PDB file of C-alpha atoms in Angstrom:
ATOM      1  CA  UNK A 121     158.892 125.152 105.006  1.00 55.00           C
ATOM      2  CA  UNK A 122     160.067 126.360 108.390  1.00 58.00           C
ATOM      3  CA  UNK A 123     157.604 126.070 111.374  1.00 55.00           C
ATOM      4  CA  UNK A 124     156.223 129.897 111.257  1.00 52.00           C
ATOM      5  CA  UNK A 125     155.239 129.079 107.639  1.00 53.00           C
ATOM      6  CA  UNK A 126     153.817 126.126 108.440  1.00 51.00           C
ATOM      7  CA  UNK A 127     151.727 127.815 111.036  1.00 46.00           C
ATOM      8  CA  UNK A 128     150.551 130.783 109.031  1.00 49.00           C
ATOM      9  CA  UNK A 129     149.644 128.295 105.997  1.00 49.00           C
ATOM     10  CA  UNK A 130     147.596 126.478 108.529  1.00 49.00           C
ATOM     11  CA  UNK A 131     145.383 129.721 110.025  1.00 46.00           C
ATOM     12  CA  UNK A 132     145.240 130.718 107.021  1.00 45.00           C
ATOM     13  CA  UNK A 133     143.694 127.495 105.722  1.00 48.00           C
ATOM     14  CA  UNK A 134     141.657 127.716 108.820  1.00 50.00           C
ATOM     15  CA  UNK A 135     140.435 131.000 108.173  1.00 49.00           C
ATOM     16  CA  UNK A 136     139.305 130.281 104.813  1.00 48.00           C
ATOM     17  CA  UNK A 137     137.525 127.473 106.011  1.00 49.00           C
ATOM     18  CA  UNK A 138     136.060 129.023 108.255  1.00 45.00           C
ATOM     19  CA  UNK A 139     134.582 132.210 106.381  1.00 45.00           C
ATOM     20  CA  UNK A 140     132.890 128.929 103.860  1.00 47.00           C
ATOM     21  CA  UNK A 141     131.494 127.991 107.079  1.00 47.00           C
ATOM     22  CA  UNK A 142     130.240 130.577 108.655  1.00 49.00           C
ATOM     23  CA  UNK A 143     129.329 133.132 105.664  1.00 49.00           C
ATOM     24  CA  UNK A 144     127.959 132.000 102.265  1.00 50.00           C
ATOM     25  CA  UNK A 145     130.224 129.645 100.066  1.00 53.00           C
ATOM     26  CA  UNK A 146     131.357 131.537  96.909  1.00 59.00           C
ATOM     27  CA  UNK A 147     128.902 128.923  94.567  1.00 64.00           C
ATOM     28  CA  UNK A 148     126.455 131.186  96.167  1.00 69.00           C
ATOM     29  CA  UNK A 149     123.791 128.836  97.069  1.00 74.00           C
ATOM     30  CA  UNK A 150     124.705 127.664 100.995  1.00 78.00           C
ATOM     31  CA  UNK A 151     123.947 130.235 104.095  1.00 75.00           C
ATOM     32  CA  UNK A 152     123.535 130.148 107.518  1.00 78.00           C
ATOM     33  CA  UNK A 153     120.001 128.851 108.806  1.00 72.00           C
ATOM     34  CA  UNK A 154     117.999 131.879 110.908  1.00 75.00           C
ATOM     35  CA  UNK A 155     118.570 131.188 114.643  1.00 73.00           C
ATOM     36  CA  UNK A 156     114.674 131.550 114.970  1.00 70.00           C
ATOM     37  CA  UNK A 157     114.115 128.671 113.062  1.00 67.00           C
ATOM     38  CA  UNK A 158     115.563 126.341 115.638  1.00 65.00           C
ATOM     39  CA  UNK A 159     114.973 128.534 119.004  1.00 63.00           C
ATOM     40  CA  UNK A 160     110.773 127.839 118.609  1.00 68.00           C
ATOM     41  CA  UNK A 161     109.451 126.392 121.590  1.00 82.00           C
ATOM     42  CA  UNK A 162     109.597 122.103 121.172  1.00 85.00           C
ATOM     43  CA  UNK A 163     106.454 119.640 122.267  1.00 89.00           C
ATOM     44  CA  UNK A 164     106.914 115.777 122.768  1.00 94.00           C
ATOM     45  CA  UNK A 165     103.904 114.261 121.498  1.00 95.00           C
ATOM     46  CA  UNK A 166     102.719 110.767 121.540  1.00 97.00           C
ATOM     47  CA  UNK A 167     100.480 109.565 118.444  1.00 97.00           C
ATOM     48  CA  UNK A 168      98.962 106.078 118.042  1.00 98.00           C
ATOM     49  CA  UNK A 169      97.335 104.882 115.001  1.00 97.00           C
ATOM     50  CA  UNK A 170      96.281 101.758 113.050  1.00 98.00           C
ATOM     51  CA  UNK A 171      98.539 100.758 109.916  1.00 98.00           C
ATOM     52  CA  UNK A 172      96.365  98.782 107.605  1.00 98.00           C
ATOM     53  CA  UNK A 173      98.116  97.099 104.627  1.00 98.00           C
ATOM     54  CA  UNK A 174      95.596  96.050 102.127  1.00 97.00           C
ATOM     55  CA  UNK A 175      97.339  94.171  99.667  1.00 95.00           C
ATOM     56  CA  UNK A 176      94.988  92.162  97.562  1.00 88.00           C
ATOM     57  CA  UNK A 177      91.515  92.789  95.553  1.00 88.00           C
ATOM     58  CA  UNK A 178      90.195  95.764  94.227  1.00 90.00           C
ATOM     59  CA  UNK A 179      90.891  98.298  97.016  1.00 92.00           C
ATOM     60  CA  UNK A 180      94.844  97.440  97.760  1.00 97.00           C
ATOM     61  CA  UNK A 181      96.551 100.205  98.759  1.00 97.00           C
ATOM     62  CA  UNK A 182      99.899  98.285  98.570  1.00 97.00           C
ATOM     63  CA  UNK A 183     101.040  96.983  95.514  1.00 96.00           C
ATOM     64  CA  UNK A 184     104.622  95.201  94.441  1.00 96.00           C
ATOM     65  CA  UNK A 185     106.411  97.012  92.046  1.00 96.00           C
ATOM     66  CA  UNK A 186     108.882  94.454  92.708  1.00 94.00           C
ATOM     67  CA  UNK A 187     108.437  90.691  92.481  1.00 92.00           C
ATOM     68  CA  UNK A 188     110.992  89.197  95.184  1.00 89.00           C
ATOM     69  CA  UNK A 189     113.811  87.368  93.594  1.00 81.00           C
ATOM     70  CA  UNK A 190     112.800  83.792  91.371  1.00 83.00           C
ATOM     71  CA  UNK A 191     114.973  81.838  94.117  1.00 79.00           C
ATOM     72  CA  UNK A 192     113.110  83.411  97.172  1.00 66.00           C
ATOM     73  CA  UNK A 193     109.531  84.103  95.627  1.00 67.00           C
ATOM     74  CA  UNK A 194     108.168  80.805  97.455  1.00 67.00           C
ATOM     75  CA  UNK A 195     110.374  80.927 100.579  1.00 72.00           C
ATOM     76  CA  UNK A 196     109.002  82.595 103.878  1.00 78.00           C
ATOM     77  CA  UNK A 197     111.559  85.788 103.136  1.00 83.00           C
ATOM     78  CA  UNK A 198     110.477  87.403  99.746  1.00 88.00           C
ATOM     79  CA  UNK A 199     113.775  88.360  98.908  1.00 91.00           C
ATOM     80  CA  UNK A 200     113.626  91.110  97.022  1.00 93.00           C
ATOM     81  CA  UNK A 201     109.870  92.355  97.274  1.00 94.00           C
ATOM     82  CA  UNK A 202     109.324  95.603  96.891  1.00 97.00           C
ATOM     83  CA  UNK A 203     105.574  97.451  97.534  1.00 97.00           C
ATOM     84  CA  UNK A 204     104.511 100.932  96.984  1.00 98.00           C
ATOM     85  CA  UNK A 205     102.090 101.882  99.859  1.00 98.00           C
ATOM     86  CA  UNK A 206      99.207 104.510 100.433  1.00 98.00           C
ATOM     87  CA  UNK A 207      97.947 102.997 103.546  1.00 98.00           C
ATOM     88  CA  UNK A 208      95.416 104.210 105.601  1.00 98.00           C
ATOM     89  CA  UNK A 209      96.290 105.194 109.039  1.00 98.00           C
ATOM     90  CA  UNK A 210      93.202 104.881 111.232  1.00 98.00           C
ATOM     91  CA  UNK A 211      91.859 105.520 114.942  1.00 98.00           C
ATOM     92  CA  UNK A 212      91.659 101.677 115.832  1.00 98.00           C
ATOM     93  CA  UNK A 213      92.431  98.452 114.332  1.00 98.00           C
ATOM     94  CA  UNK A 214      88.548  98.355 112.292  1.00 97.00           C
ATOM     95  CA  UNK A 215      88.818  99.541 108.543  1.00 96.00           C
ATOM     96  CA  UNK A 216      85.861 101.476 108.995  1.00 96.00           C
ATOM     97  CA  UNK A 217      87.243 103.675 112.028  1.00 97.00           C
ATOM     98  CA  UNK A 218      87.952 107.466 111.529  1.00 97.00           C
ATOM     99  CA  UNK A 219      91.070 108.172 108.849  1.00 98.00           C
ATOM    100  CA  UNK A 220      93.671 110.075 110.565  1.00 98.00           C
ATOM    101  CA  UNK A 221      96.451 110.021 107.561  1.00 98.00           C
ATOM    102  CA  UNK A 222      97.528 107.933 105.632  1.00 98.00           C
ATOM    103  CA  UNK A 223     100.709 106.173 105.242  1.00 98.00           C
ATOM    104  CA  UNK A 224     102.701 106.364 102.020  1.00 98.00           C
ATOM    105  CA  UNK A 225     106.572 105.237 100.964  1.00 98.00           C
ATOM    106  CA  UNK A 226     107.409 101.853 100.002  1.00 98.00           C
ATOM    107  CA  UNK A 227     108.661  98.566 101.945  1.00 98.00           C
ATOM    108  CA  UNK A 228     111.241  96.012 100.651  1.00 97.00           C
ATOM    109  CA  UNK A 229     112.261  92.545 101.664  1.00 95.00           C
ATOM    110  CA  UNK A 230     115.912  92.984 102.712  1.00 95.00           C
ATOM    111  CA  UNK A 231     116.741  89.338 104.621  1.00 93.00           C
ATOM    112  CA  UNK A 232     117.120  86.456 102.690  1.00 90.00           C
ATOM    113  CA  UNK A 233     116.255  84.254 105.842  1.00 90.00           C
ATOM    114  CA  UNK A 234     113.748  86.017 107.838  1.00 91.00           C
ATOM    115  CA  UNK A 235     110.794  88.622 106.852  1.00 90.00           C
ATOM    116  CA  UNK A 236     112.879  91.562 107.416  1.00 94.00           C
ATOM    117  CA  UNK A 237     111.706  94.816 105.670  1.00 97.00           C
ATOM    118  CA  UNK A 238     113.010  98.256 104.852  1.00 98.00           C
ATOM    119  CA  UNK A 239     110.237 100.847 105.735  1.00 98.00           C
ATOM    120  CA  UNK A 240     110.585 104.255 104.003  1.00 98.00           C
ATOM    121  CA  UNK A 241     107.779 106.051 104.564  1.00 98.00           C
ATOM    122  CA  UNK A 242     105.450 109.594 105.501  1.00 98.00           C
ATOM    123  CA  UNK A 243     102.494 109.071 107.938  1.00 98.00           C
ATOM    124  CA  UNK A 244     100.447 112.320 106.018  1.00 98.00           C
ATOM    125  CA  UNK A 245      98.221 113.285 108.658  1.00 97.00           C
ATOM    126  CA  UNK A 246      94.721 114.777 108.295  1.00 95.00           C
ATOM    127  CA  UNK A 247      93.851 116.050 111.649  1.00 92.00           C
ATOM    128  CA  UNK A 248      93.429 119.138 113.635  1.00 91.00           C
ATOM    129  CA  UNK A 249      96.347 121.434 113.418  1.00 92.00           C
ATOM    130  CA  UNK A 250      98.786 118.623 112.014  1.00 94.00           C
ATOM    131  CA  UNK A 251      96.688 118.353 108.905  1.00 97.00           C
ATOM    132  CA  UNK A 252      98.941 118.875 106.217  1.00 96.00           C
ATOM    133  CA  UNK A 253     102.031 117.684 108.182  1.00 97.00           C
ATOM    134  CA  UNK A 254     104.105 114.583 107.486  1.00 98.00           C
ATOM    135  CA  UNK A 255     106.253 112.741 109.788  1.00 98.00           C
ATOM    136  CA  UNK A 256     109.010 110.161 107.983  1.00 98.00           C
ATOM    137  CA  UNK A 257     110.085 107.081 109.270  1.00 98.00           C
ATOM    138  CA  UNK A 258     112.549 104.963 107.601  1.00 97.00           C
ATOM    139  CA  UNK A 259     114.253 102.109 109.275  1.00 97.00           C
ATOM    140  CA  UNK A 260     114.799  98.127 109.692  1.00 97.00           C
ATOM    141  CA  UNK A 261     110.862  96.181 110.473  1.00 97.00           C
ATOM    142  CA  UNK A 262     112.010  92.648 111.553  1.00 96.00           C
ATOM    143  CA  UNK A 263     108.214  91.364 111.300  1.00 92.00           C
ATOM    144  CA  UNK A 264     108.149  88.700 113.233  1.00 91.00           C
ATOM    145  CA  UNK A 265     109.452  90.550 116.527  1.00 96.00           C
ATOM    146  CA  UNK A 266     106.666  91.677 119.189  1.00 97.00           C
ATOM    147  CA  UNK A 267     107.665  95.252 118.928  1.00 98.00           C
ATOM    148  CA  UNK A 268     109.743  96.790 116.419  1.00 98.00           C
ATOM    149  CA  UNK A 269     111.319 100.125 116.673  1.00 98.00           C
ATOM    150  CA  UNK A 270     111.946 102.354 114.007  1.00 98.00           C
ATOM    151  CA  UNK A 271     113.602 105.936 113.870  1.00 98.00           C
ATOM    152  CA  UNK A 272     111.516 109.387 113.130  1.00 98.00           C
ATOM    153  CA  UNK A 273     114.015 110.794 110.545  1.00 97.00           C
ATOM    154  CA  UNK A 274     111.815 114.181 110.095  1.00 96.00           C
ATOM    155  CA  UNK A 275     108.808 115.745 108.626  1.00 96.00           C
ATOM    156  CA  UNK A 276     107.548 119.010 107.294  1.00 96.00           C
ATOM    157  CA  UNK A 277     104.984 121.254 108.650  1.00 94.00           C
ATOM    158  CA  UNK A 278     104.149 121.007 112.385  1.00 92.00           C
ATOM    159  CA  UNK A 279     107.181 118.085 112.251  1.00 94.00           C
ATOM    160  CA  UNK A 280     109.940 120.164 110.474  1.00 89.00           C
ATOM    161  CA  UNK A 281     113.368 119.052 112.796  1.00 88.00           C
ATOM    162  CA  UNK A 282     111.517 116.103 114.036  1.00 94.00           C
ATOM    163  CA  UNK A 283     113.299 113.258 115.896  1.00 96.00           C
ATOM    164  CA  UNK A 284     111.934 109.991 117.579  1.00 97.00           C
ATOM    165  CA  UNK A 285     111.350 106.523 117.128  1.00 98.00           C
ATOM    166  CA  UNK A 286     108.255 104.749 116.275  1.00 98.00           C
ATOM    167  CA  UNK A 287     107.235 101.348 117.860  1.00 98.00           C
ATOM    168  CA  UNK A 288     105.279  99.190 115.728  1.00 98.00           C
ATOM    169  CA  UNK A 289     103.220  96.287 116.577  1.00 98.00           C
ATOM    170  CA  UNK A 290     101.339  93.709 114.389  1.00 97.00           C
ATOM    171  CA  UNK A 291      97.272  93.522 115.585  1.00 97.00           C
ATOM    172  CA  UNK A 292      96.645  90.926 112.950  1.00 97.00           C
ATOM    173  CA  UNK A 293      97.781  89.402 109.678  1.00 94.00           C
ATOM    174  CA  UNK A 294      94.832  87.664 107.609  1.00 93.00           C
ATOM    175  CA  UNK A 295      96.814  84.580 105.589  1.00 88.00           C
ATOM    176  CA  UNK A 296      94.682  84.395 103.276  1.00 90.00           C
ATOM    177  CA  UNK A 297      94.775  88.028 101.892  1.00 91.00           C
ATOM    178  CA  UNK A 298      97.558  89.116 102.943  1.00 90.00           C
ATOM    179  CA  UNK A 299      96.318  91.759 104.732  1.00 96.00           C
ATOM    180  CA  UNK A 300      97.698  93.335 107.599  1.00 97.00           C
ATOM    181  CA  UNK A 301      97.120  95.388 110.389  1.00 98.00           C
ATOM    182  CA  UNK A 302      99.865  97.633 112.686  1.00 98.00           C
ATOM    183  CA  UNK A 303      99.706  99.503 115.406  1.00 98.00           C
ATOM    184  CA  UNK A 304     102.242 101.809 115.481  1.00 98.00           C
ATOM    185  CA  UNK A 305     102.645 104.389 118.407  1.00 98.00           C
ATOM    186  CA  UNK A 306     105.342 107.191 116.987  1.00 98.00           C
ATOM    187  CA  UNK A 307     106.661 109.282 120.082  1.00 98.00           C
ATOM    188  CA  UNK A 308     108.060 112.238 118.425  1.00 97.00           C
ATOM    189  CA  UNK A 309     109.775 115.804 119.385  1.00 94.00           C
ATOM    190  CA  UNK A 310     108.681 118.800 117.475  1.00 88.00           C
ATOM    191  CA  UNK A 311     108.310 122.682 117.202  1.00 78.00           C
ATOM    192  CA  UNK A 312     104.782 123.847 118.368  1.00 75.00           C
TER     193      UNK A 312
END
């Protein structure tokens, strides 16, 4: 191939590519997003609510579906561990207080040396206009740190193309239950 044919081969490639891009592909089910969608007018709000992790007796709303490995199950890790969650998110660190959401997703033991979990979860809130709305977090909790930041990945609802981080901090840990409490504050852009 001489260099003219070379070049036309390549806009034409180009072209091609971009008419997939641009217009629908020819499997028919990928088009452009309406410019509306993402031109709505964003907010930056800050929430703060009370994790609580109930993980033993009759009301646990976090169960292992996953024992942590026979190696790690008596080391300070879990290896392995995996719990399904439907936490209640609440408006200070008491039980009792007002439910604002609730937080559901699962968390595994991912560090064979230190408690270090994978959190995948949706903080389903209850209140005012965001009732109905979700916003997902899924990231790295090292638990032992002070503060531990994890990403806003999304949401739906009130949170659909949300972005942010959440900072999570532990208010207590009963070792005897199990049962823990987090305060997480989740600072998070969204449309209006």
């Amino acid at each position: 191939m001489n260099t003219s044919q070379n070049l036309f081969f390549f806009l034409l490639l180009s072209f091609y590519t971009l008419t997939i891009v641009i217009g629908q592909d020819e499997t028919g089910f990928v088009s452009s997003i309406n410019p509306k969608l993402l031109t709505k007018k964003v907010a930056a709000s800050h929430f703060r609510f009370y994790w609580q992790d109930i993980v033993g007796g009759e009301n646990a709303t976090s169960i292992p579906i996953i024992q942590p490995l026979p190696k790690f199950n008596n080391s300070f890790s879990a290896f392995g561990l995996v719990r399904i969650i439907d936490n209640p998110l609440t408006l200070t660190p008491n039980l009792t207080s007002k439910l604002l959401g609730r937080a559901q997703g699962f968390y595994a033991a991912t560090s064979q040396t230190e408690l270090d979990f994978l959190m995948v979860q949706n903080f389903a809130l209850f209140e005012g206009k965001y009732n109905g709305s979700t916003i997902t977090i899924s990231g790295r909790n090292v638990a032992n740190d002070k503060v531990r930041e994890l990403p806003v990945i999304g949401g739906s609802g009130v949170f659909r193309f949300a972005k942010g981080y959440a900072e999570a901090r532990t208010i207590s840990f009963d070792f005897i239950t199990g049962d823990t409490v987090v305060e997480y504050n989740v600072y998070v852009t969204h449309h209006k």
